[in-house]
CSV table of C-alpha atoms in Angstrom, one decimal:
chain,number,residue,atom,x,y,z
S,1,MET,CA,1.9,27.0,7.4
S,2,SER,CA,3.0,29.9,5.3
S,3,HIS,CA,5.9,30.7,7.7
S,4,GLU,CA,7.6,27.5,6.5
S,5,VAL,CA,7.8,28.5,2.9
S,6,THR,CA,10.3,31.0,1.6
S,7,SER,CA,9.4,30.7,-2.1
S,8,LEU,CA,6.8,28.8,-4.0
S,9,THR,CA,6.6,28.2,-7.7
S,10,THR,CA,3.1,29.0,-8.9
S,11,ALA,CA,1.3,25.6,-8.9
S,12,GLU,CA,-0.9,26.4,-11.9
S,13,SER,CA,2.1,26.8,-14.2
S,14,GLN,CA,3.2,23.2,-13.4
S,15,TRP,CA,-0.2,21.5,-13.9
S,16,VAL,CA,-0.8,19.2,-16.9
S,17,TYR,CA,-4.1,19.0,-18.8
S,18,GLY,CA,-5.8,17.1,-21.5
S,19,TRP,CA,-4.0,14.1,-23.0
S,20,ARG,CA,-0.8,14.8,-21.0
S,21,ARG,CA,-2.7,14.4,-17.7
S,22,THR,CA,-4.4,11.3,-19.0
S,23,LEU,CA,-1.1,9.7,-20.0
S,24,LEU,CA,0.5,10.7,-16.7
S,25,LEU,CA,-2.3,9.1,-14.7
S,26,ILE,CA,-2.3,5.9,-16.8
S,27,THR,CA,1.5,5.6,-16.5
S,28,LEU,CA,1.3,6.0,-12.7
S,29,LEU,CA,-1.5,3.5,-12.5
S,30,LEU,CA,0.6,0.9,-14.4
S,31,VAL,CA,3.5,1.6,-12.1
S,32,SER,CA,1.2,0.9,-9.1
S,33,ILE,CA,-0.1,-2.3,-10.8
S,34,PHE,CA,3.3,-3.8,-11.6
S,35,SER,CA,4.6,-2.8,-8.2
S,36,GLN,CA,1.8,-4.7,-6.5
S,37,ILE,CA,2.1,-7.7,-8.8
S,38,ASP,CA,5.8,-8.1,-7.9
S,39,ARG,CA,5.0,-7.6,-4.2
S,40,ILE,CA,2.0,-10.0,-4.1
S,41,LEU,CA,3.3,-12.9,-6.1
S,42,PRO,CA,5.0,-14.8,-3.2
S,43,PHE,CA,1.6,-14.8,-1.3
S,44,ILE,CA,-0.2,-16.9,-3.9
S,45,LEU,CA,3.0,-18.9,-4.7
S,46,ALA,CA,3.6,-19.5,-0.9
S,47,GLU,CA,2.5,-23.2,-0.9
S,48,SER,CA,4.6,-24.1,-3.9
S,49,ILE,CA,7.6,-22.2,-2.5
S,50,LYS,CA,7.2,-23.8,0.9
S,51,ALA,CA,7.1,-27.3,-0.6
S,52,ASP,CA,10.0,-26.7,-3.0
S,53,LEU,CA,12.3,-25.1,-0.5
S,54,GLY,CA,11.2,-26.9,2.6
S,55,LEU,CA,10.1,-23.8,4.5
S,56,SER,CA,7.9,-23.4,7.6
S,57,ASP,CA,5.0,-20.9,8.1
S,58,THR,CA,7.4,-18.9,10.3
S,59,GLN,CA,9.9,-18.6,7.5
S,60,LEU,CA,7.1,-17.7,5.1
S,61,GLY,CA,6.1,-14.9,7.5
S,62,LEU,CA,9.7,-13.7,7.6
S,63,ILE,CA,10.1,-13.6,3.8
S,64,THR,CA,6.8,-11.9,3.1
S,65,GLY,CA,6.9,-9.7,6.2
S,66,MET,CA,10.1,-8.8,7.9
S,67,ALA,CA,12.5,-9.3,4.9
S,68,PHE,CA,10.3,-7.0,2.8
S,69,SER,CA,8.9,-4.5,5.2
S,70,ILE,CA,11.9,-3.3,7.1
S,71,CYS,CA,13.8,-2.3,4.0
S,72,TYR,CA,10.6,-1.0,2.3
S,73,SER,CA,9.8,1.2,5.2
S,74,LEU,CA,13.2,2.6,6.0
S,75,ALA,CA,14.1,3.3,2.4
S,76,SER,CA,10.8,5.1,1.7
S,77,LEU,CA,11.8,8.2,3.7
S,78,PRO,CA,15.0,9.2,2.0
S,79,LEU,CA,13.4,8.4,-1.4
S,80,ALA,CA,10.5,10.5,-0.5
S,81,ARG,CA,12.8,13.4,0.4
S,82,PHE,CA,14.5,13.1,-3.0
S,83,SER,CA,11.1,13.1,-4.7
S,84,ASP,CA,10.0,16.3,-2.9
S,85,HIS,CA,13.2,18.0,-4.0
S,86,GLY,CA,12.5,17.6,-7.7
S,87,TRP,CA,13.8,14.1,-8.4
S,88,ALA,CA,10.6,12.2,-8.5
S,89,LYS,CA,10.9,11.0,-12.1
S,90,GLN,CA,14.5,9.8,-11.6
S,91,VAL,CA,13.5,8.0,-8.3
S,92,LEU,CA,10.7,6.3,-10.1
S,93,VAL,CA,12.8,5.0,-13.0
S,94,GLY,CA,15.5,3.7,-10.7
S,95,CYS,CA,13.1,2.0,-8.4
S,96,ILE,CA,11.2,0.2,-11.1
S,97,LEU,CA,14.5,-1.2,-12.6
S,98,ILE,CA,15.6,-2.4,-9.1
S,99,TRP,CA,12.3,-4.1,-8.0
S,100,SER,CA,11.8,-5.7,-11.4
S,101,ALA,CA,15.4,-7.1,-11.5
S,102,MET,CA,15.2,-8.5,-8.0
S,103,THR,CA,11.8,-10.1,-8.6
S,104,GLY,CA,13.3,-12.0,-11.5
S,105,LEU,CA,16.3,-13.0,-9.4
S,106,GLY,CA,14.0,-14.4,-6.8
S,107,GLY,CA,13.2,-17.2,-9.3
S,108,LEU,CA,16.8,-18.4,-8.9
S,109,ALA,CA,16.6,-18.9,-5.1
S,110,THR,CA,17.6,-22.2,-3.7
S,111,GLY,CA,16.8,-21.6,-0.1
S,112,PHE,CA,15.4,-19.3,2.5
S,113,ALA,CA,18.3,-16.9,2.7
S,114,ALA,CA,18.5,-16.3,-1.1
S,115,LEU,CA,14.8,-15.8,-1.4
S,116,ALA,CA,14.8,-13.4,1.6
S,117,LEU,CA,17.6,-11.4,0.0
S,118,SER,CA,15.7,-11.1,-3.3
S,119,ARG,CA,12.7,-9.8,-1.4
S,120,ILE,CA,14.8,-7.2,0.4
S,121,GLY,CA,15.9,-6.0,-3.1
S,122,VAL,CA,12.3,-5.8,-4.3
S,123,ALA,CA,11.4,-3.8,-1.1
S,124,LEU,CA,14.3,-1.4,-1.8
S,125,GLY,CA,12.9,-0.7,-5.2
S,126,GLU,CA,9.3,-0.5,-4.3
S,127,ALA,CA,10.0,1.9,-1.4
S,128,GLY,CA,10.2,4.9,-3.7
S,129,GLY,CA,7.3,4.1,-6.0
S,130,THR,CA,4.5,5.6,-3.9
S,131,PRO,CA,6.3,8.7,-2.6
S,132,ALA,CA,7.6,9.6,-6.1
S,133,SER,CA,4.2,9.0,-7.7
S,134,HIS,CA,2.5,11.1,-5.1
S,135,ALA,CA,5.0,13.9,-5.6
S,136,LEU,CA,4.2,13.9,-9.3
S,137,ILE,CA,0.5,13.9,-8.6
S,138,VAL,CA,0.5,16.8,-6.2
S,139,HIS,CA,2.8,18.9,-8.5
S,140,LYS,CA,1.0,18.1,-11.8
S,141,ILE,CA,-2.6,17.6,-10.9
S,142,PRO,CA,-4.9,20.5,-9.6
S,143,GLU,CA,-5.5,20.4,-5.9
S,144,GLN,CA,-9.2,19.9,-6.1
S,145,LEU,CA,-8.6,16.6,-8.0
S,146,HIS,CA,-5.9,15.2,-5.7
S,147,GLY,CA,-8.2,12.7,-3.9
S,148,ARG,CA,-9.4,11.2,-7.2
S,149,ALA,CA,-5.9,11.1,-8.6
S,150,ILE,CA,-4.5,9.4,-5.5
S,151,GLY,CA,-7.5,7.0,-5.6
S,152,LEU,CA,-6.7,6.2,-9.2
S,153,TYR,CA,-3.1,5.5,-8.4
S,154,ALA,CA,-4.2,3.4,-5.4
S,155,MET,CA,-6.4,1.4,-7.7
S,156,GLY,CA,-3.2,-0.3,-8.9
S,157,ILE,CA,-3.1,-2.1,-5.6
S,158,PRO,CA,-6.3,-4.1,-6.1
S,159,LEU,CA,-5.7,-4.5,-9.8
S,160,GLY,CA,-2.2,-5.7,-9.2
S,161,THR,CA,-3.4,-8.0,-6.5
S,162,MET,CA,-6.1,-9.4,-8.8
S,163,LEU,CA,-3.7,-10.0,-11.6
S,164,GLY,CA,-1.0,-11.3,-9.3
S,165,PHE,CA,-3.3,-13.8,-7.7
S,166,ALA,CA,-4.9,-14.9,-10.9
S,167,LEU,CA,-1.8,-15.2,-13.0
S,168,GLY,CA,0.3,-16.4,-10.1
S,169,GLY,CA,-2.1,-19.1,-9.2
S,170,TRP,CA,-2.2,-20.3,-12.8
S,171,ALA,CA,1.6,-20.2,-13.0
S,172,SER,CA,2.0,-22.1,-9.7
S,173,ASP,CA,-0.1,-25.0,-11.1
S,174,ASN,CA,1.2,-24.9,-14.7
S,175,VAL,CA,4.7,-23.5,-15.1
S,176,GLY,CA,6.0,-23.3,-11.6
S,177,TRP,CA,6.7,-20.5,-9.1
S,178,ARG,CA,10.2,-19.7,-10.5
S,179,ASN,CA,8.9,-19.0,-14.0
S,180,ALA,CA,6.2,-16.8,-12.4
S,181,LEU,CA,8.9,-14.6,-10.8
S,182,PHE,CA,10.9,-14.5,-14.0
S,183,GLY,CA,8.0,-13.3,-16.0
S,184,ALA,CA,6.9,-10.7,-13.6
S,185,GLY,CA,10.4,-9.2,-13.4
S,186,THR,CA,10.6,-9.0,-17.2
S,187,PHE,CA,7.3,-7.4,-17.8
S,188,GLY,CA,7.6,-5.0,-14.9
S,189,GLY,CA,10.8,-3.5,-16.5
S,190,LEU,CA,8.8,-2.4,-19.6
S,191,VAL,CA,7.0,0.2,-17.5
S,192,VAL,CA,10.2,2.2,-17.3
S,193,ILE,CA,9.8,3.2,-20.9
S,194,LEU,CA,6.3,4.7,-20.2
S,195,VAL,CA,7.7,6.6,-17.2
S,196,LEU,CA,10.5,8.0,-19.4
S,197,LEU,CA,8.0,9.1,-22.1
S,198,PHE,CA,5.0,10.3,-20.1
S,199,THR,CA,6.2,11.8,-16.8
S,200,GLU,CA,7.9,15.1,-16.3
S,201,LYS,CA,10.2,16.7,-13.7
S,202,ASN,CA,8.3,17.9,-10.6
S,203,ASN,CA,8.8,21.5,-9.4
S,204,VAL,CA,10.7,22.2,-6.3
S,205,ILE,CA,9.4,24.1,-3.3
S,206,LYS,CA,12.3,25.9,-1.5
S,207,ARG,CA,12.3,26.0,2.3
S,208,ASP,CA,14.3,27.4,5.1
S,209,ALA,CA,18.0,26.6,4.9
S,210,GLY,CA,18.0,25.2,8.5
S,211,GLU,CA,15.2,22.8,7.8
S,212,ASP,CA,16.6,19.3,7.4
S,213,PHE,CA,15.1,15.9,6.8
S,214,PHE,CA,14.8,14.8,10.4
S,215,ARG,CA,13.4,18.1,11.6
S,216,SER,CA,10.8,18.0,8.9
S,217,ALA,CA,9.7,14.5,10.0
S,218,ARG,CA,9.7,15.4,13.7
S,219,THR,CA,7.6,18.5,12.9
S,220,LEU,CA,5.1,16.6,11.0
S,221,LEU,CA,4.8,13.8,13.6
S,222,SER,CA,4.4,16.4,16.3
S,223,LYS,CA,1.1,17.5,14.9
S,224,PRO,CA,-1.7,15.5,16.7
S,225,ALA,CA,-3.7,14.9,13.5
S,226,PHE,CA,-0.8,13.4,11.6
S,227,PHE,CA,0.5,11.5,14.7
S,228,TRP,CA,-2.8,9.7,15.1
S,229,LEU,CA,-3.0,9.1,11.3
S,230,PHE,CA,0.5,7.4,11.7
S,231,ILE,CA,-0.9,5.2,14.5
S,232,ALA,CA,-3.9,4.3,12.3
S,233,THR,CA,-1.6,3.2,9.5
S,234,ASN,CA,0.4,1.0,12.0
S,235,LEU,CA,-2.8,-0.7,13.0
S,236,LEU,CA,-3.8,-1.1,9.4
S,237,GLY,CA,-0.6,-2.9,8.7
S,238,PHE,CA,-1.2,-5.3,11.5
S,239,ALA,CA,-4.6,-6.0,10.0
S,240,SER,CA,-3.9,-6.2,6.3
S,241,ALA,CA,-0.4,-7.8,6.1
S,242,PRO,CA,-1.4,-11.2,7.6
S,243,PHE,CA,-4.7,-11.1,5.7
S,244,TYR,CA,-2.9,-10.9,2.3
S,245,THR,CA,0.1,-13.1,3.3
S,246,PHE,CA,-1.9,-16.1,4.5
S,247,ALA,CA,-5.3,-15.8,2.9
S,248,ALA,CA,-4.3,-18.1,0.0
S,249,PRO,CA,-2.6,-20.8,2.2
S,250,PHE,CA,-5.7,-20.6,4.5
S,251,LEU,CA,-8.1,-21.3,1.7
S,252,ILE,CA,-6.0,-24.0,0.2
S,253,ARG,CA,-5.5,-25.8,3.5
S,254,THR,CA,-8.9,-25.3,5.0
S,255,HIS,CA,-11.2,-25.7,2.0
S,256,GLY,CA,-9.0,-27.8,-0.3
S,257,LEU,CA,-8.9,-25.2,-3.1
S,258,THR,CA,-6.1,-25.2,-5.7
S,259,ALA,CA,-3.8,-22.2,-6.2
S,260,SER,CA,-5.6,-21.4,-9.5
S,261,GLU,CA,-9.0,-21.5,-7.8
S,262,VAL,CA,-7.9,-19.2,-5.1
S,263,GLY,CA,-6.2,-16.9,-7.6
S,264,ILE,CA,-9.3,-16.5,-9.7
S,265,SER,CA,-11.9,-16.3,-6.9
S,266,PHE,CA,-10.1,-14.4,-4.2
S,267,GLY,CA,-8.0,-12.4,-6.6
S,268,LEU,CA,-10.9,-11.3,-8.8
S,269,LEU,CA,-13.0,-10.2,-5.8
S,270,GLN,CA,-10.0,-8.4,-4.3
S,271,GLY,CA,-9.5,-6.6,-7.5
S,272,LEU,CA,-13.1,-5.6,-7.9
S,273,MET,CA,-13.5,-4.5,-4.3
S,274,GLY,CA,-10.2,-2.6,-4.4
S,275,ILE,CA,-11.2,-0.7,-7.5
S,276,ALA,CA,-14.5,0.2,-5.9
S,277,GLY,CA,-12.9,1.1,-2.6
S,278,THR,CA,-10.2,3.4,-4.0
S,279,LEU,CA,-12.4,5.2,-6.6
S,280,LEU,CA,-15.2,5.7,-4.2
S,281,GLY,CA,-12.8,6.7,-1.4
S,282,GLY,CA,-11.1,9.2,-3.6
S,283,ARG,CA,-14.4,10.8,-4.7
S,284,LEU,CA,-15.9,10.9,-1.2
S,285,PHE,CA,-12.6,12.3,0.2
S,286,ASP,CA,-12.6,15.2,-2.3
S,287,ARG,CA,-16.2,15.9,-1.6
S,288,ALA,CA,-15.7,15.9,2.1
S,289,VAL,CA,-12.6,18.3,1.9
S,290,ASN,CA,-14.4,20.7,-0.5
S,291,ARG,CA,-17.3,21.0,1.9
S,292,GLY,CA,-15.0,21.4,5.0
S,293,SER,CA,-16.1,18.2,6.7
S,294,LEU,CA,-15.2,17.9,10.4
S,295,THR,CA,-15.6,14.1,10.4
S,296,LEU,CA,-13.2,13.4,7.5
S,297,LEU,CA,-12.2,9.8,8.4
S,298,ASN,CA,-15.5,8.6,9.9
S,299,PRO,CA,-16.6,6.8,6.7
S,300,PRO,CA,-13.5,4.4,6.6
S,301,ALA,CA,-13.9,4.0,10.4
S,302,ILE,CA,-17.4,2.7,10.0
S,303,VAL,CA,-16.4,0.4,7.1
S,304,PHE,CA,-13.6,-1.1,9.2
S,305,GLY,CA,-15.9,-1.7,12.1
S,306,LEU,CA,-18.2,-3.8,9.9
S,307,SER,CA,-15.4,-5.7,8.2
S,308,ALA,CA,-13.9,-6.8,11.5
S,309,ILE,CA,-17.1,-8.8,12.1
S,310,THR,CA,-17.3,-10.3,8.7
S,311,THR,CA,-13.6,-11.2,8.6
S,312,LEU,CA,-13.9,-13.0,11.9
S,313,ALA,CA,-16.9,-14.9,10.6
S,314,GLY,CA,-15.0,-15.8,7.3
S,315,LEU,CA,-12.3,-17.6,9.3
S,316,PHE,CA,-14.9,-20.0,10.7
S,317,ALA,CA,-17.2,-20.4,7.6
S,318,PRO,CA,-17.9,-24.0,6.8
S,319,VAL,CA,-17.5,-23.8,3.0
S,320,SER,CA,-15.1,-22.0,0.7
S,321,TRP,CA,-17.5,-19.7,-1.1
S,322,MET,CA,-18.9,-18.4,2.2
S,323,SER,CA,-15.4,-17.8,3.6
S,324,ILE,CA,-14.3,-15.8,0.6
S,325,ALA,CA,-17.6,-13.8,0.5
S,326,LEU,CA,-17.1,-12.8,4.1
S,327,PHE,CA,-13.6,-11.6,3.4
S,328,VAL,CA,-15.0,-9.2,0.8
S,329,PRO,CA,-15.7,-6.2,3.2
S,330,GLY,CA,-12.2,-6.5,4.5
S,331,MET,CA,-10.8,-6.3,0.9
S,332,PHE,CA,-13.0,-3.2,0.4
S,333,SER,CA,-12.0,-1.5,3.6
S,334,PHE,CA,-8.3,-1.7,3.1
S,335,ALA,CA,-8.6,0.0,-0.3
S,336,PHE,CA,-11.2,2.5,0.8
S,337,LEU,CA,-8.9,4.0,3.5
S,338,LEU,CA,-6.0,4.6,1.0
S,339,PRO,CA,-7.1,7.9,-0.6
S,340,TYR,CA,-8.5,9.1,2.8
S,341,GLY,CA,-5.2,8.3,4.6
S,342,PHE,CA,-2.8,9.7,2.1
S,343,GLY,CA,-5.0,12.6,1.2
S,344,ALA,CA,-5.4,13.7,4.9
S,345,GLY,CA,-1.7,13.3,5.4
S,346,HIS,CA,-1.0,15.6,2.5
S,347,LEU,CA,-3.4,18.2,3.8
S,348,VAL,CA,-1.7,18.3,7.2
S,349,ALA,CA,1.8,18.2,5.7
S,350,GLY,CA,1.3,21.1,3.4
S,351,PRO,CA,3.1,22.1,0.2
S,352,GLY,CA,6.5,20.5,-0.5
S,353,LYS,CA,6.1,17.8,2.2
S,354,GLN,CA,3.5,15.6,0.5
S,355,ALA,CA,5.9,12.9,-0.5
S,356,LEU,CA,7.5,13.0,3.0
S,357,ALA,CA,4.0,12.5,4.4
S,358,SER,CA,3.5,9.5,2.2
S,359,GLY,CA,6.8,8.1,3.2
S,360,LEU,CA,6.1,8.5,6.9
S,361,LEU,CA,2.7,6.8,6.5
S,362,MET,CA,4.3,4.0,4.6
S,363,LEU,CA,6.8,3.7,7.4
S,364,GLY,CA,3.9,3.4,9.8
S,365,SER,CA,2.2,0.7,7.9
S,366,GLY,CA,5.4,-1.2,7.1
S,367,LEU,CA,8.2,-1.0,9.6
S,368,PHE,CA,6.7,-2.7,12.7
S,369,SER,CA,3.2,-3.8,11.7
S,370,ALA,CA,3.8,-5.4,8.3
S,371,THR,CA,7.1,-6.8,9.6
S,372,LEU,CA,5.8,-8.4,12.8
S,373,SER,CA,2.3,-9.4,12.0
S,374,PRO,CA,3.0,-12.1,9.3
S,375,LEU,CA,5.7,-13.4,11.5
S,376,LEU,CA,3.3,-13.4,14.5
S,377,VAL,CA,0.6,-15.3,12.5
S,378,GLY,CA,3.2,-17.8,11.3
S,379,MET,CA,4.5,-18.5,14.8
S,380,ILE,CA,1.0,-18.9,16.2
S,381,SER,CA,0.2,-21.3,13.4
S,382,ASP,CA,3.3,-23.4,13.9
S,383,ALA,CA,2.8,-23.4,17.7
S,384,ALA,CA,-0.9,-24.4,17.4
S,385,THR,CA,-0.2,-27.1,14.9
S,386,ALA,CA,2.6,-28.5,17.1
S,387,THR,CA,0.1,-28.8,20.0
S,388,GLY,CA,-2.3,-30.8,17.9
S,389,VAL,CA,-4.7,-28.1,16.7
S,390,GLU,CA,-6.2,-29.2,13.4
S,391,ASN,CA,-6.1,-25.8,11.7
S,392,GLY,CA,-3.3,-23.8,13.3
S,393,LEU,CA,-3.4,-21.2,10.6
S,394,GLN,CA,-7.0,-20.4,11.4
S,395,ALA,CA,-5.9,-19.6,15.0
S,396,GLY,CA,-3.0,-17.4,13.7
S,397,LEU,CA,-5.2,-15.4,11.4
S,398,LEU,CA,-7.4,-14.2,14.3
S,399,VAL,CA,-4.8,-11.4,14.5
S,400,ALA,CA,-6.5,-9.8,11.4
S,401,PRO,CA,-10.0,-9.0,12.7
S,402,VAL,CA,-8.7,-7.8,16.0
S,403,PHE,CA,-6.5,-5.2,14.4
S,404,ILE,CA,-9.2,-4.3,11.8
S,405,LEU,CA,-11.3,-3.3,14.8
S,406,PHE,CA,-8.4,-1.3,16.3
S,407,THR,CA,-8.0,0.5,13.0
S,408,ALA,CA,-11.6,1.6,13.0
S,409,ALA,CA,-11.2,3.1,16.5
S,410,ALA,CA,-8.0,4.9,15.4
S,411,CYS,CA,-9.8,6.4,12.4
S,412,PHE,CA,-12.4,7.9,14.7
S,413,VAL,CA,-9.7,9.5,16.8
S,414,VAL,CA,-8.0,10.9,13.6
S,415,SER,CA,-11.3,12.5,12.6
S,416,ARG,CA,-11.5,14.3,16.0
S,417,ARG,CA,-8.0,15.6,15.6
S,418,LEU,CA,-8.6,16.8,12.1
S,419,ALA,CA,-11.7,18.6,13.2
S,420,VAL,CA,-9.6,21.3,14.9
S,421,TYR,CA,-7.2,21.5,12.0
S,422,HIS,CA,-8.7,23.8,9.3
S,423,SER,CA,-5.8,24.5,7.0
S,424,TRP,CA,-7.8,23.2,4.0
S,425,HIS,CA,-11.0,25.1,4.7
């Protein structure tokens, strides 16, 4: 890939060490946590929002899926491009301000349209969070630690989910869904101060003058290893988006739990499994890359195969604790893949295109899959309920284990494609 680079700033001169590295990673972890809290809150608040605004499951699927994911996915690519070109810190500051403000404004919604518009605003802000953070990681952290650094950043997803479910469930039962959104928007904005204090401008890698944004994206997607990784992220979105969107309503309706009970039990386990998955995934990914593994994505493929079985069983478990316990492997698998997926994407993309790779993978997991799958589940649920099925949402959620299994198969294909791509050896 050296023919693509005309000049390259020495990476070692840009790396940070000691307390500066620690503060950078902590700051990016907090960015990830608050981003996930603002994204996940409508999931645990869904039943309260549905009752207050008179929404259907299809409308819930539109708000949590299409309204968020289309904007999130499309905006991620240009924001990734800005991040790769040395504007990662500025992108991050602007994005946090936007998503925090729009989360708070969601608490003022009086109907479906207003709430959908607020979620579009949240998506616009959050679209730049991951590409900008990844750009800072690859430019400020030594290469041999990238997997662990990405895993630490990705740990914000389960931590944010855990806090969002727990605090959101409590807020739903005690202070109302509107105040939950107001509070999240206010506290999320405070992270901007940490970003201003503890992050630095990322260095710029100059490229051929004729190389533009779309050519870079096409070139990356033309590589079989990255193309199949893109397919795998699409399938992951079809599996994970409905799981997180409707897991809380499913447990409330099927097993009679309160929002607080779901928030504490499901949210706590999701947080713990997510932490374990991202940290273990990051460490194992670094170890596999350093030894030149030719089966790089086989571990997440195996984990996904097992979780497809347990998730299916969890939908038909007779009691709540058993259902939640059977959902645990799925929680772990979604997090376990993150450092593997982004790390492999960065390896294939090469220097100066890591944020673009992250943006494309976010596009894969968000534009079609995360947009359509919650809507599909909501439509199946409403249709099944209309025909007299006692638990229509259970029928709709069968989408999740099917696509978890497809994701496992795609990961095996990615491993085979990566085996002939030795740029990191």
